[in-house]
Coordinates of C-alpha atoms in Angstrom, one line a residue:
Chain A
M822 CA 81.9 -135.2 38.2
V823 CA 78.8 -135.4 39.9
P824 CA 78.9 -134.1 42.9
Q825 CA 78.0 -136.9 46.3
T826 CA 75.1 -137.0 47.8
P827 CA 75.8 -136.5 51.7
Q828 CA 75.1 -140.3 52.0
E829 CA 77.6 -141.3 49.2
L830 CA 79.7 -138.4 51.1
R831 CA 79.6 -140.6 54.5
A832 CA 80.5 -143.9 52.7
T833 CA 83.8 -142.0 50.8
A834 CA 84.9 -140.2 54.1
R835 CA 84.9 -144.1 55.8
R836 CA 86.5 -145.5 52.9
I837 CA 89.1 -142.7 53.5
R838 CA 89.5 -143.5 56.9
R839 CA 90.4 -146.9 56.9
R840 CA 93.0 -146.6 53.8
D841 CA 94.8 -143.9 55.9
L842 CA 94.5 -145.4 58.8
Q843 CA 96.4 -148.4 56.7
A844 CA 98.9 -146.3 55.4
V845 CA 100.1 -144.8 58.8
F846 CA 99.8 -148.3 60.1
E847 CA 102.2 -149.9 57.5
A848 CA 104.8 -147.0 57.0
G849 CA 105.2 -146.9 60.7
A850 CA 104.5 -143.2 60.6
G851 CA 101.8 -140.4 60.2
H852 CA 99.4 -137.9 62.1
I853 CA 96.5 -140.3 62.5
G854 CA 94.6 -138.4 64.7
G855 CA 94.8 -135.3 63.2
E856 CA 94.0 -137.2 59.6
M857 CA 91.0 -138.5 61.3
S858 CA 89.6 -134.8 62.4
V859 CA 90.1 -133.4 59.0
I860 CA 89.2 -136.6 56.7
D861 CA 85.5 -135.2 56.5
L862 CA 86.2 -131.6 55.4
L863 CA 88.6 -133.0 53.0
T864 CA 85.9 -135.3 51.5
A865 CA 83.1 -133.1 51.4
L866 CA 85.5 -130.5 49.4
Y867 CA 86.7 -132.9 46.9
F868 CA 83.6 -135.1 46.3
N869 CA 81.2 -132.2 46.4
V870 CA 82.3 -128.8 46.2
L871 CA 86.1 -128.0 44.4
N872 CA 85.8 -127.4 40.9
V873 CA 88.8 -129.5 40.4
D874 CA 89.9 -132.1 37.6
P875 CA 92.4 -134.7 38.0
Q876 CA 93.2 -134.7 34.2
A877 CA 94.4 -131.1 34.5
P878 CA 95.4 -130.3 37.5
R879 CA 96.7 -127.0 36.8
D880 CA 94.1 -125.8 35.4
P881 CA 93.9 -121.7 35.7
G882 CA 90.2 -121.4 36.7
R883 CA 90.1 -124.7 39.1
D884 CA 89.4 -123.8 42.9
R885 CA 92.6 -124.1 45.5
L886 CA 92.6 -125.8 48.4
V887 CA 95.2 -125.8 50.7
L888 CA 95.6 -127.8 53.5
S889 CA 97.8 -125.7 55.6
K890 CA 97.6 -128.3 58.7
G891 CA 100.4 -130.5 56.1
H892 CA 101.4 -132.6 58.7
T893 CA 98.2 -134.6 58.2
A894 CA 99.0 -135.0 54.2
C895 CA 98.4 -139.0 54.5
A896 CA 94.6 -138.4 54.4
L897 CA 95.0 -135.4 52.1
Y898 CA 97.4 -138.3 49.4
V899 CA 94.6 -140.6 50.2
T900 CA 92.2 -138.2 49.0
L901 CA 93.6 -137.3 46.0
A902 CA 93.6 -140.4 45.0
E903 CA 90.0 -141.4 45.5
R904 CA 89.6 -138.3 43.3
G905 CA 91.7 -140.1 40.9
F906 CA 94.6 -137.5 41.0
I907 CA 97.7 -140.2 41.7
P908 CA 97.1 -143.9 41.1
R909 CA 95.3 -145.0 44.9
D910 CA 98.2 -148.2 44.7
E911 CA 100.4 -145.5 45.1
I912 CA 99.2 -145.2 48.8
A913 CA 101.5 -148.3 49.8
T914 CA 104.5 -146.2 49.2
F915 CA 103.5 -143.4 51.9
L916 CA 106.7 -142.4 53.5
K917 CA 108.9 -145.0 51.9
P918 CA 112.3 -144.1 50.3
M919 CA 112.2 -141.5 47.2
S920 CA 108.2 -142.1 46.8
R921 CA 106.5 -139.2 46.1
L922 CA 104.3 -139.2 49.4
N923 CA 106.6 -137.5 51.5
G924 CA 105.3 -136.8 55.3
H925 CA 104.6 -133.3 54.1
P926 CA 102.8 -132.3 50.8
D927 CA 105.0 -131.2 47.8
R928 CA 103.0 -129.6 44.9
N929 CA 106.5 -130.3 42.4
K930 CA 105.8 -134.1 43.1
V931 CA 102.1 -134.3 43.5
P932 CA 99.1 -133.1 41.5
G933 CA 96.5 -131.3 43.1
V934 CA 98.8 -130.1 46.1
E935 CA 98.6 -126.4 45.5
T936 CA 101.5 -125.1 47.7
N937 CA 104.4 -127.1 49.9
T938 CA 103.2 -127.4 53.7
G939 CA 104.5 -128.7 57.0
P940 CA 106.0 -125.4 58.9
L941 CA 102.5 -124.0 60.1
G942 CA 101.2 -120.8 59.6
H943 CA 101.9 -121.1 55.7
G944 CA 98.7 -121.5 54.0
L945 CA 96.4 -119.1 55.0
P946 CA 99.0 -116.3 53.6
V947 CA 99.3 -117.8 50.2
A948 CA 95.3 -118.6 50.5
V949 CA 95.1 -114.7 50.7
G950 CA 97.4 -114.0 47.5
M951 CA 95.5 -117.1 45.5
A952 CA 92.0 -115.4 46.2
T953 CA 93.8 -111.7 45.5
A954 CA 94.6 -113.4 42.0
A955 CA 91.6 -114.6 41.2
K956 CA 90.2 -111.0 42.3
L957 CA 92.6 -109.1 39.9
D958 CA 91.4 -111.3 37.1
Q959 CA 87.7 -110.5 37.7
A960 CA 87.8 -115.1 38.0
S961 CA 85.2 -117.1 39.7
W962 CA 87.4 -119.8 41.2
R963 CA 86.9 -119.7 44.9
T964 CA 90.3 -120.4 47.1
F965 CA 89.9 -122.5 50.7
V966 CA 92.3 -123.4 53.5
I967 CA 92.4 -125.4 56.3
T968 CA 94.2 -124.7 59.4
G969 CA 94.3 -126.9 62.6
D970 CA 93.3 -124.7 65.5
G971 CA 96.4 -124.8 67.1
E972 CA 98.0 -124.2 64.3
M973 CA 95.8 -120.6 64.6
Q974 CA 99.0 -119.9 67.6
E975 CA 101.0 -118.6 64.7
G976 CA 100.5 -115.1 64.0
S977 CA 101.5 -115.2 60.3
N978 CA 97.8 -116.3 60.7
W979 CA 96.5 -113.2 62.0
E980 CA 98.8 -111.2 59.0
A981 CA 96.6 -112.5 56.5
I982 CA 93.7 -112.4 58.6
M983 CA 93.4 -108.5 58.9
A984 CA 94.4 -109.0 55.3
A985 CA 92.0 -111.0 53.7
A986 CA 89.3 -108.2 55.7
Q987 CA 91.1 -105.3 54.4
F988 CA 91.2 -107.0 50.7
R989 CA 87.4 -107.8 50.9
L990 CA 88.3 -111.6 49.8
D991 CA 84.8 -112.9 49.6
N992 CA 86.2 -116.1 47.4
L993 CA 88.1 -117.0 50.5
T994 CA 87.2 -119.8 53.1
L995 CA 89.1 -120.7 56.1
I996 CA 88.2 -123.6 57.8
I997 CA 89.5 -124.5 61.4
D998 CA 90.0 -128.1 62.1
H999 CA 88.9 -127.5 65.7
N1000 CA 90.0 -130.2 67.9
R1001 CA 90.6 -128.5 70.4
L1002 CA 94.1 -130.8 70.8
Q1003 CA 97.7 -129.6 69.4
Q1004 CA 100.8 -132.3 69.5
G1005 CA 101.7 -131.8 73.0
A1006 CA 98.7 -130.9 74.8
R1007 CA 94.9 -129.3 74.8
L1008 CA 95.4 -126.2 73.5
A1009 CA 93.6 -125.0 77.1
E1010 CA 96.6 -125.4 78.3
T1011 CA 99.1 -123.8 76.2
N1012 CA 97.4 -120.4 74.7
A1013 CA 93.6 -121.2 74.5
L1014 CA 92.7 -119.2 71.5
A1015 CA 89.3 -120.3 71.6
P1016 CA 86.5 -119.4 71.1
F1017 CA 87.3 -118.6 67.6
A1018 CA 84.4 -116.8 66.3
P1019 CA 84.3 -113.7 68.1
K1020 CA 88.0 -112.9 67.5
L1021 CA 87.5 -113.4 63.5
A1022 CA 84.7 -111.6 63.3
A1023 CA 86.5 -109.0 64.8
F1024 CA 88.2 -108.7 62.1
G1025 CA 85.9 -108.6 59.9
W1026 CA 85.2 -112.1 58.6
T1027 CA 81.8 -114.2 58.4
V1028 CA 82.2 -116.9 60.9
L1029 CA 79.7 -120.1 60.8
E1030 CA 79.9 -122.9 63.4
I1031 CA 79.5 -126.4 62.4
D1032 CA 80.2 -130.1 63.5
G1033 CA 82.9 -130.9 61.6
H1034 CA 82.1 -134.2 60.5
D1035 CA 78.0 -133.5 60.0
M1036 CA 78.3 -134.1 55.9
D1037 CA 74.7 -132.0 55.9
Q1038 CA 76.4 -129.1 58.3
I1039 CA 79.7 -129.1 56.1
L1040 CA 78.2 -128.9 52.5
A1041 CA 75.6 -126.0 53.9
A1042 CA 78.6 -123.8 55.3
L1043 CA 80.3 -124.2 52.2
S1044 CA 77.7 -123.3 50.0
P1045 CA 78.1 -120.1 47.9
D1046 CA 75.1 -119.1 49.1
R1047 CA 76.3 -118.5 52.9
V1048 CA 79.4 -115.6 51.3
V1049 CA 79.1 -112.8 52.7
A1050 CA 80.0 -110.2 49.7
D1051 CA 83.2 -108.5 50.3
R1052 CA 84.0 -110.3 53.9
P1053 CA 86.4 -113.7 53.6
T1054 CA 84.4 -116.4 55.2
C1055 CA 85.3 -118.8 58.1
I1056 CA 84.1 -122.2 58.7
V1057 CA 85.0 -122.8 62.5
A1058 CA 84.4 -126.5 62.4
H1059 CA 84.1 -128.5 65.8
T1060 CA 86.0 -132.1 65.2
N1061 CA 87.2 -134.7 67.1
K1062 CA 91.1 -135.6 66.9
G1063 CA 91.2 -139.9 66.2
Q1064 CA 87.5 -139.6 65.1
G1065 CA 85.7 -142.7 64.4
I1066 CA 88.3 -144.9 66.6
S1067 CA 87.1 -144.8 70.0
F1068 CA 90.1 -145.1 72.0
M1069 CA 91.7 -142.5 69.9
A1070 CA 89.0 -139.8 69.9
D1071 CA 90.0 -136.8 72.0
R1072 CA 93.2 -138.1 73.5
V1073 CA 96.7 -136.1 73.1
E1074 CA 99.0 -139.1 72.4
W1075 CA 97.1 -140.1 69.2
H1076 CA 98.6 -136.8 67.7
H1077 CA 101.2 -139.0 66.1
K1078 CA 101.4 -142.0 67.7
V1079 CA 101.2 -145.4 66.0
P1080 CA 98.7 -148.4 66.6
S1081 CA 100.0 -151.6 67.7
A1082 CA 98.6 -154.8 65.6
E1083 CA 95.8 -155.2 68.2
Q1084 CA 94.5 -151.7 68.0
Y1085 CA 95.1 -151.6 64.1
E1086 CA 92.3 -154.1 64.0
Q1087 CA 90.3 -153.0 66.5
A1088 CA 90.4 -149.4 64.5
L1089 CA 89.4 -151.3 61.0
A1090 CA 86.6 -152.9 62.5
E1091 CA 85.2 -149.6 64.3
L1092 CA 85.1 -147.8 60.9
A1093 CA 83.5 -150.7 59.4
E1094 CA 81.0 -150.7 61.4
V1095 CA 80.1 -146.7 61.2
V1096 CA 76.6 -146.9 60.0
S1097 CA 76.4 -143.8 58.0
Chain B
M893 CA 132.0 -114.5 31.2
S894 CA 130.2 -112.2 29.0
G895 CA 132.5 -110.8 26.1
A896 CA 135.7 -109.0 26.5
A897 CA 136.6 -106.0 29.3
I898 CA 133.4 -104.2 28.5
S899 CA 133.4 -100.8 30.5
K900 CA 134.3 -97.5 29.6
D901 CA 137.6 -96.5 29.7
P902 CA 139.0 -97.6 33.0
S903 CA 141.0 -94.2 33.1
A904 CA 137.4 -92.3 33.1
V905 CA 137.3 -93.9 36.6
R906 CA 139.8 -91.7 38.1
G907 CA 137.9 -88.5 36.0
P908 CA 135.9 -85.9 37.3
A909 CA 133.4 -87.4 39.9
P910 CA 130.9 -89.9 37.5
K911 CA 127.2 -89.1 38.2
L912 CA 125.8 -91.4 40.9
H913 CA 122.5 -92.9 40.4
D914 CA 119.6 -94.7 42.7
C915 CA 119.2 -98.3 41.5
R916 CA 116.2 -98.5 42.9
D917 CA 115.1 -95.6 40.3
A918 CA 116.2 -97.8 37.2
F919 CA 114.0 -101.4 39.4
T920 CA 111.2 -99.4 39.6
A921 CA 111.1 -97.7 35.8
T922 CA 111.8 -100.9 34.2
L923 CA 108.9 -102.5 36.6
V924 CA 106.8 -100.0 35.1
A925 CA 107.7 -100.6 31.6
L926 CA 107.3 -104.5 32.1
A927 CA 103.8 -104.2 33.8
E928 CA 102.4 -101.9 30.4
A929 CA 103.5 -105.0 28.5
D930 CA 102.3 -107.7 31.4
C931 CA 98.8 -107.6 33.1
N932 CA 100.1 -110.0 35.3
I933 CA 102.9 -108.7 36.8
V934 CA 102.0 -107.4 40.2
A935 CA 104.0 -105.7 42.8
V936 CA 103.7 -106.6 46.5
C937 CA 105.1 -104.5 49.1
N938 CA 104.7 -104.1 53.5
D939 CA 103.8 -100.4 53.8
S940 CA 107.3 -99.7 51.9
V941 CA 105.9 -97.9 48.9
G942 CA 107.9 -95.1 48.8
S943 CA 111.4 -96.6 50.4
S944 CA 110.8 -99.2 47.4
K945 CA 110.2 -96.0 44.8
L946 CA 106.6 -98.3 44.3
N947 CA 104.8 -95.0 44.3
G948 CA 105.1 -94.4 39.7
F949 CA 103.8 -98.2 39.7
R950 CA 101.1 -97.4 42.6
D951 CA 99.5 -94.8 40.3
R952 CA 100.0 -96.4 37.2
F953 CA 98.1 -99.6 38.5
P954 CA 96.9 -99.3 41.7
E955 CA 95.0 -102.3 42.0
R956 CA 97.9 -104.1 41.2
L957 CA 99.9 -102.5 44.2
I958 CA 98.9 -104.7 46.9
N959 CA 100.4 -103.6 50.2
V960 CA 99.9 -105.8 53.2
G961 CA 101.2 -103.6 56.0
I962 CA 103.9 -104.4 58.5
A963 CA 103.7 -108.3 57.5
E964 CA 106.2 -109.9 56.0
Q965 CA 105.4 -113.2 56.8
N966 CA 101.9 -112.8 54.6
L967 CA 103.8 -110.4 52.1
V968 CA 105.7 -113.5 51.3
G969 CA 102.7 -115.8 51.4
T970 CA 100.8 -113.8 49.7
G971 CA 103.0 -113.5 46.7
A972 CA 103.4 -117.4 46.9
G973 CA 99.8 -117.0 46.2
L974 CA 99.1 -114.9 43.5
A975 CA 102.3 -116.4 41.7
N976 CA 99.8 -119.8 42.0
G977 CA 97.3 -117.7 40.2
G978 CA 99.0 -117.0 37.4
K979 CA 100.6 -113.4 38.7
I980 CA 104.0 -112.6 38.3
P981 CA 104.6 -110.8 42.0
F982 CA 107.4 -108.5 42.4
V983 CA 107.3 -108.6 46.0
C984 CA 109.4 -106.0 47.8
G985 CA 110.6 -104.5 51.3
A986 CA 113.6 -103.8 52.9
S987 CA 115.7 -106.9 52.4
C988 CA 116.5 -107.3 56.2
F989 CA 112.7 -107.4 56.7
L990 CA 111.7 -109.4 53.3
T991 CA 114.7 -112.2 54.2
G992 CA 114.8 -112.3 57.7
R993 CA 111.4 -111.9 59.3
A994 CA 110.3 -114.2 56.5
L995 CA 113.1 -116.5 55.7
E996 CA 110.8 -119.5 56.0
Q997 CA 108.2 -118.5 53.8
I998 CA 111.1 -117.9 51.6
K999 CA 112.4 -121.2 51.8
A1000 CA 108.3 -123.2 52.3
D1001 CA 106.6 -121.1 50.3
V1002 CA 109.1 -119.8 47.4
A1003 CA 112.2 -122.0 46.9
Y1004 CA 110.8 -125.7 47.9
S1005 CA 107.3 -124.7 46.3
K1006 CA 108.8 -123.0 43.4
T1007 CA 106.7 -120.7 43.0
N1008 CA 107.4 -117.8 40.2
V1009 CA 108.1 -115.0 43.0
K1010 CA 110.5 -111.9 42.5
L1011 CA 111.8 -111.1 46.0
C1012 CA 113.2 -107.8 45.7
G1013 CA 115.6 -106.8 48.7
I1014 CA 115.3 -102.9 48.7
S1015 CA 118.0 -101.0 50.7
S1016 CA 120.4 -104.6 51.2
G1017 CA 123.6 -104.3 52.7
M1018 CA 124.1 -101.4 55.3
A1019 CA 122.5 -98.9 53.2
Y1020 CA 120.6 -98.0 56.3
G1021 CA 124.2 -97.5 57.8
E1022 CA 122.7 -95.1 60.7
L1023 CA 120.2 -97.4 62.2
G1024 CA 121.9 -99.9 62.8
P1025 CA 122.5 -103.7 62.8
T1026 CA 118.7 -104.6 63.1
H1027 CA 118.0 -102.7 59.5
H1028 CA 121.5 -103.8 57.9
S1029 CA 121.1 -106.5 55.5
I1030 CA 124.5 -108.2 55.7
E1031 CA 123.4 -111.9 56.2
D1032 CA 120.9 -112.1 53.1
F1033 CA 123.1 -113.9 50.4
A1034 CA 124.2 -116.6 53.0
W1035 CA 120.6 -117.0 53.8
I1036 CA 118.9 -117.6 50.9
R1037 CA 122.1 -118.7 49.0
A1038 CA 121.4 -121.9 51.2
L1039 CA 118.2 -122.7 49.9
P1040 CA 117.6 -124.6 46.5
N1041 CA 115.7 -123.0 43.4
V1042 CA 116.5 -119.1 43.6
P1043 CA 118.9 -117.5 41.6
I1044 CA 120.1 -114.4 43.5
I1045 CA 121.4 -111.1 41.8
A1046 CA 122.9 -108.1 42.9
P1047 CA 123.2 -105.5 40.3
A1048 CA 126.6 -102.8 40.4
D1049 CA 124.8 -100.2 38.3
R1050 CA 121.6 -99.0 37.2
I1051 CA 122.2 -100.6 33.9
E1052 CA 122.5 -104.3 35.4
T1053 CA 119.7 -103.1 37.4
A1054 CA 117.2 -102.9 34.6
A1055 CA 118.7 -105.7 32.8
A1056 CA 118.5 -108.2 35.7
T1057 CA 114.9 -106.7 36.3
A1058 CA 113.4 -107.6 33.0
W1059 CA 115.2 -110.6 33.1
A1060 CA 113.7 -111.7 36.5
A1061 CA 110.2 -111.2 34.8
A1062 CA 111.0 -113.3 32.0
H1063 CA 112.4 -116.0 34.0
D1064 CA 109.6 -118.9 34.7
G1065 CA 110.5 -119.4 39.1
P1066 CA 111.8 -117.4 42.3
V1067 CA 114.3 -114.7 42.2
F1068 CA 116.2 -112.8 44.4
L1069 CA 116.9 -109.2 43.7
R1070 CA 119.2 -107.4 45.5
L1071 CA 119.3 -104.0 45.7
S1072 CA 120.7 -101.2 47.1
R1073 CA 119.8 -97.4 48.0
V1074 CA 123.2 -96.2 47.7
G1075 CA 124.3 -93.9 44.6
V1076 CA 126.4 -95.9 42.3
P1077 CA 128.1 -95.0 38.9
D1078 CA 127.1 -96.4 35.6
L1079 CA 129.9 -99.2 34.7
L1080 CA 127.9 -101.3 32.2
P1081 CA 127.2 -100.4 28.6
E1082 CA 124.1 -99.2 27.9
G1083 CA 122.0 -102.0 26.6
H1084 CA 123.7 -104.2 28.3
V1085 CA 121.8 -107.5 28.2
F1086 CA 121.4 -109.7 31.6
E1087 CA 122.6 -113.3 32.1
L1088 CA 122.1 -115.5 34.9
G1089 CA 124.9 -116.7 36.5
R1090 CA 127.3 -115.0 33.6
A1091 CA 129.8 -112.7 35.1
N1092 CA 131.0 -109.3 33.5
L1093 CA 135.1 -108.8 32.8
L1094 CA 135.3 -105.2 33.6
R1095 CA 139.2 -104.7 33.6
D1096 CA 141.2 -107.1 32.2
G1097 CA 144.8 -107.5 34.6
T1098 CA 147.6 -110.3 35.3
D1099 CA 148.7 -110.1 38.7
L1100 CA 145.1 -110.9 40.6
T1101 CA 141.7 -110.7 40.2
I1102 CA 138.9 -108.7 42.4
I1103 CA 135.5 -110.3 42.6
A1104 CA 132.6 -107.7 43.4
N1105 CA 129.3 -106.8 42.8
G1106 CA 126.5 -104.5 44.1
T1107 CA 128.1 -101.6 45.4
L1108 CA 131.5 -102.9 45.4
T1109 CA 131.9 -102.9 42.2
H1110 CA 132.8 -99.6 41.3
R1111 CA 135.0 -99.6 44.6
A1112 CA 136.8 -102.0 42.8
M1113 CA 137.1 -100.4 40.0
T1114 CA 138.7 -97.4 41.1
A1115 CA 141.1 -99.6 43.6
A1116 CA 142.2 -101.3 39.9
A1117 CA 143.1 -97.6 38.9
M1118 CA 145.3 -97.0 41.7
L1119 CA 146.7 -100.6 41.9
A1120 CA 148.0 -99.5 38.0
E1121 CA 149.7 -96.6 39.3
R1122 CA 151.6 -98.2 42.0
G1123 CA 152.7 -101.2 38.6
L1124 CA 150.1 -104.0 40.0
S1125 CA 147.5 -105.7 37.2
A1126 CA 144.3 -106.3 38.4
R1127 CA 141.3 -107.9 36.7
V1128 CA 138.2 -106.9 38.0
V1129 CA 135.2 -109.0 37.9
N1130 CA 131.8 -107.8 38.6
M1131 CA 129.6 -111.3 39.5
A1132 CA 126.1 -110.3 40.4
T1133 CA 125.1 -113.3 39.8
V1134 CA 126.2 -115.2 43.7
R1135 CA 124.0 -118.3 42.9
P1136 CA 125.0 -119.9 40.5
I1137 CA 127.9 -118.6 40.4
D1138 CA 130.2 -118.3 37.6
E1139 CA 132.2 -121.2 38.3
A1140 CA 134.7 -120.6 34.4
V1141 CA 135.0 -117.5 35.6
V1142 CA 136.5 -118.0 38.7
V1143 CA 138.5 -121.3 37.1
A1144 CA 140.3 -119.1 34.5
A1145 CA 140.7 -115.7 37.8
A1146 CA 142.5 -118.2 39.9
R1147 CA 144.9 -119.8 37.0
Q1148 CA 145.5 -116.8 35.0
T1149 CA 146.0 -114.3 37.6
G1150 CA 146.8 -116.6 40.8
A1151 CA 145.3 -114.4 43.5
I1152 CA 141.5 -113.6 44.0
L1153 CA 140.3 -110.5 46.4
T1154 CA 136.7 -110.2 46.6
C1155 CA 134.6 -107.2 48.1
E1156 CA 130.8 -107.3 49.1
E1157 CA 128.5 -105.7 51.0
H1158 CA 127.8 -108.7 53.1
T1159 CA 129.4 -110.6 56.0
V1160 CA 132.4 -112.6 54.9
F1161 CA 130.1 -115.8 56.1
G1162 CA 128.2 -117.5 53.2
G1163 CA 128.0 -114.5 50.8
L1164 CA 130.5 -113.7 47.2
G1165 CA 133.7 -114.4 48.6
S1166 CA 132.7 -118.3 50.4
A1167 CA 130.7 -119.0 46.9
V1168 CA 133.9 -117.7 45.1
A1169 CA 135.9 -120.0 47.9
E1170 CA 134.0 -122.9 47.2
V1171 CA 134.6 -123.1 43.9
V1172 CA 138.8 -121.8 44.7
V1173 CA 139.1 -124.2 46.8
Q1174 CA 137.7 -127.5 44.6
K1175 CA 138.6 -126.6 41.3
A1176 CA 141.8 -124.5 41.6
P1177 CA 143.3 -123.7 44.7
V1178 CA 145.3 -120.3 44.9
P1179 CA 145.5 -117.8 47.8
M1180 CA 142.4 -115.3 48.5
A1181 CA 141.2 -112.5 50.6
L1182 CA 137.9 -112.0 51.7
L1183 CA 136.8 -108.2 52.1
G1184 CA 133.1 -107.3 53.8
V1185 CA 131.9 -107.2 57.0
P1186 CA 133.8 -109.5 59.6
G1187 CA 132.1 -111.8 62.6
E1188 CA 130.6 -108.5 64.3
F1189 CA 127.2 -106.5 63.9
A1190 CA 128.3 -102.7 62.6
P1191 CA 129.1 -99.8 64.9
T1192 CA 127.2 -96.3 63.8
G1193 CA 127.8 -94.7 60.2
S1194 CA 127.2 -94.1 57.6
A1195 CA 126.7 -96.5 54.4
E1196 CA 129.8 -95.4 52.9
W1197 CA 131.2 -94.5 56.2
L1198 CA 131.3 -98.3 56.8
L1199 CA 132.3 -99.4 53.8
D1200 CA 135.2 -97.5 54.5
H1201 CA 135.4 -98.7 58.1
Y1202 CA 135.7 -102.2 57.0
G1203 CA 138.5 -102.0 54.0
L1204 CA 136.2 -101.7 51.3
S1205 CA 137.5 -98.2 50.2
P1206 CA 139.0 -97.8 46.7
E1207 CA 142.1 -97.5 49.1
G1208 CA 142.1 -100.5 51.6
I1209 CA 140.6 -102.8 48.4
A1210 CA 144.1 -102.0 47.0
A1211 CA 146.0 -102.5 50.3
S1212 CA 144.5 -105.7 50.7
A1213 CA 145.1 -106.6 46.7
E1214 CA 148.7 -105.8 47.7
A1215 CA 148.9 -108.0 50.5
L1216 CA 147.0 -110.7 49.0
V1217 CA 150.0 -111.0 46.3
K1218 CA 153.1 -111.0 48.3
R1219 CA 151.5 -114.6 49.3
K1220 CA 151.5 -115.9 45.7
V1221 CA 153.9 -118.7 45.8

């Protein structure tokens, strides 16, 4: 696949947002807020960065992407469908009985999914194992993992952060989707981890801070040129929950609320209007 | 069941004290040999190089020994990721921490994701007797048995340990190998080939069947020899595989001997006895007794003392067998 330009990526992300919104509306469930915050990152990865092949989803030399914030599975499914891993029509089955498209991703059902996530704090340790495997083989494939910022409250992430630095996994990139909100509150009200950058730096990681909705900044941060030898990379992506939909943006209640018919029409219209 | 009674002469059990072996040695010797032949085999541990007896592996394959430090969630997650990257990780740690601390990682990253991870619970049961219930792992059968996709194997001696380790490496998928550090005599013949879900008849008998695994199998054999002297004929089945359980052997034992006694170094809630009972009540109801740790945290004592304390000495097993036979209709 020819990598998309930032202009093309913005259009793709807009299409993915609209399809994700429709899927959540029709299913009557989902995690719309966190999906809107992560879609630009997923789009940049799948349409510009990742060396993956929908025809060979388990190619040993593929890059790995772990969506540790597995509750935003719908955004991953739509992205995988756009990229050709599953039929686009299948998105209509999201959450339906016996659908492959569960509320959290299942690698044994959905091609392109690398590990089953859902409980938080699982993706980064698994990604450490992936990156270690590549190192053992002296292979060049890269491992990327996206966590939520609230998810960073899970202690398992910090076990993995220590290990990644100790193992000098410069082939591992952690992207924190820093939308400042968790399921029931603002991070600042529960366990205010921010700022993330000095904490990751203290653990020996290279840290980049970007606007997680700016394609140019996302691509620049994901470039192999930014990797510092022997150090894992953390990208703190400043994002907005509900990005692109005015009445959802930065509102805690839109973690997993479902829009009414009226709100759905408004949201669709807003996503159509967005000018890249 | 694999073959007829395949143990050595049972009378040998009552002879001079047999040589005892720490099954960890057979485990790591086999692992090193497998790793020589397959560069994808790696060991992952949680600061447990010594207690998992991985020193030899580390010296031979320093780059393939991944020590994550004291961090069991990362231990299991890293194992799952290594498997995703084409490795065959043997994830080793004290069974109490490996299964207890990282249970959700075992569920999501290993069982549900169906990754090729070999979970090796070292010093399981009450091997760390004096260290107390925090270090006992008498819940691991129950916890792991509740999860799909993870075969559970508790070998009875060094021969079965080596055979099960080789089987685990060749099997594509998760495995839970439950190992001990408590010395046990040889029971199975040299060259024994492990088959998942196939129990071994170690001694035939007609009055009842004793089903055991791990450190309890040799105690069951001694108990059967004692019972023979008292006129009771006990069949002894070594059932290393707790999941999937060997239903045919359980049903045959129920029908042919009319009573089943289970012995395990585990709580009686959810382990080998429960797995056998699930078959018995549904397929061939007969009187049963379940020996193991009752629903309590164990008092202070050595591993051997605790087993004796809970009626799992050969004499205790024999006494339970006699009581059970009296319940037969």
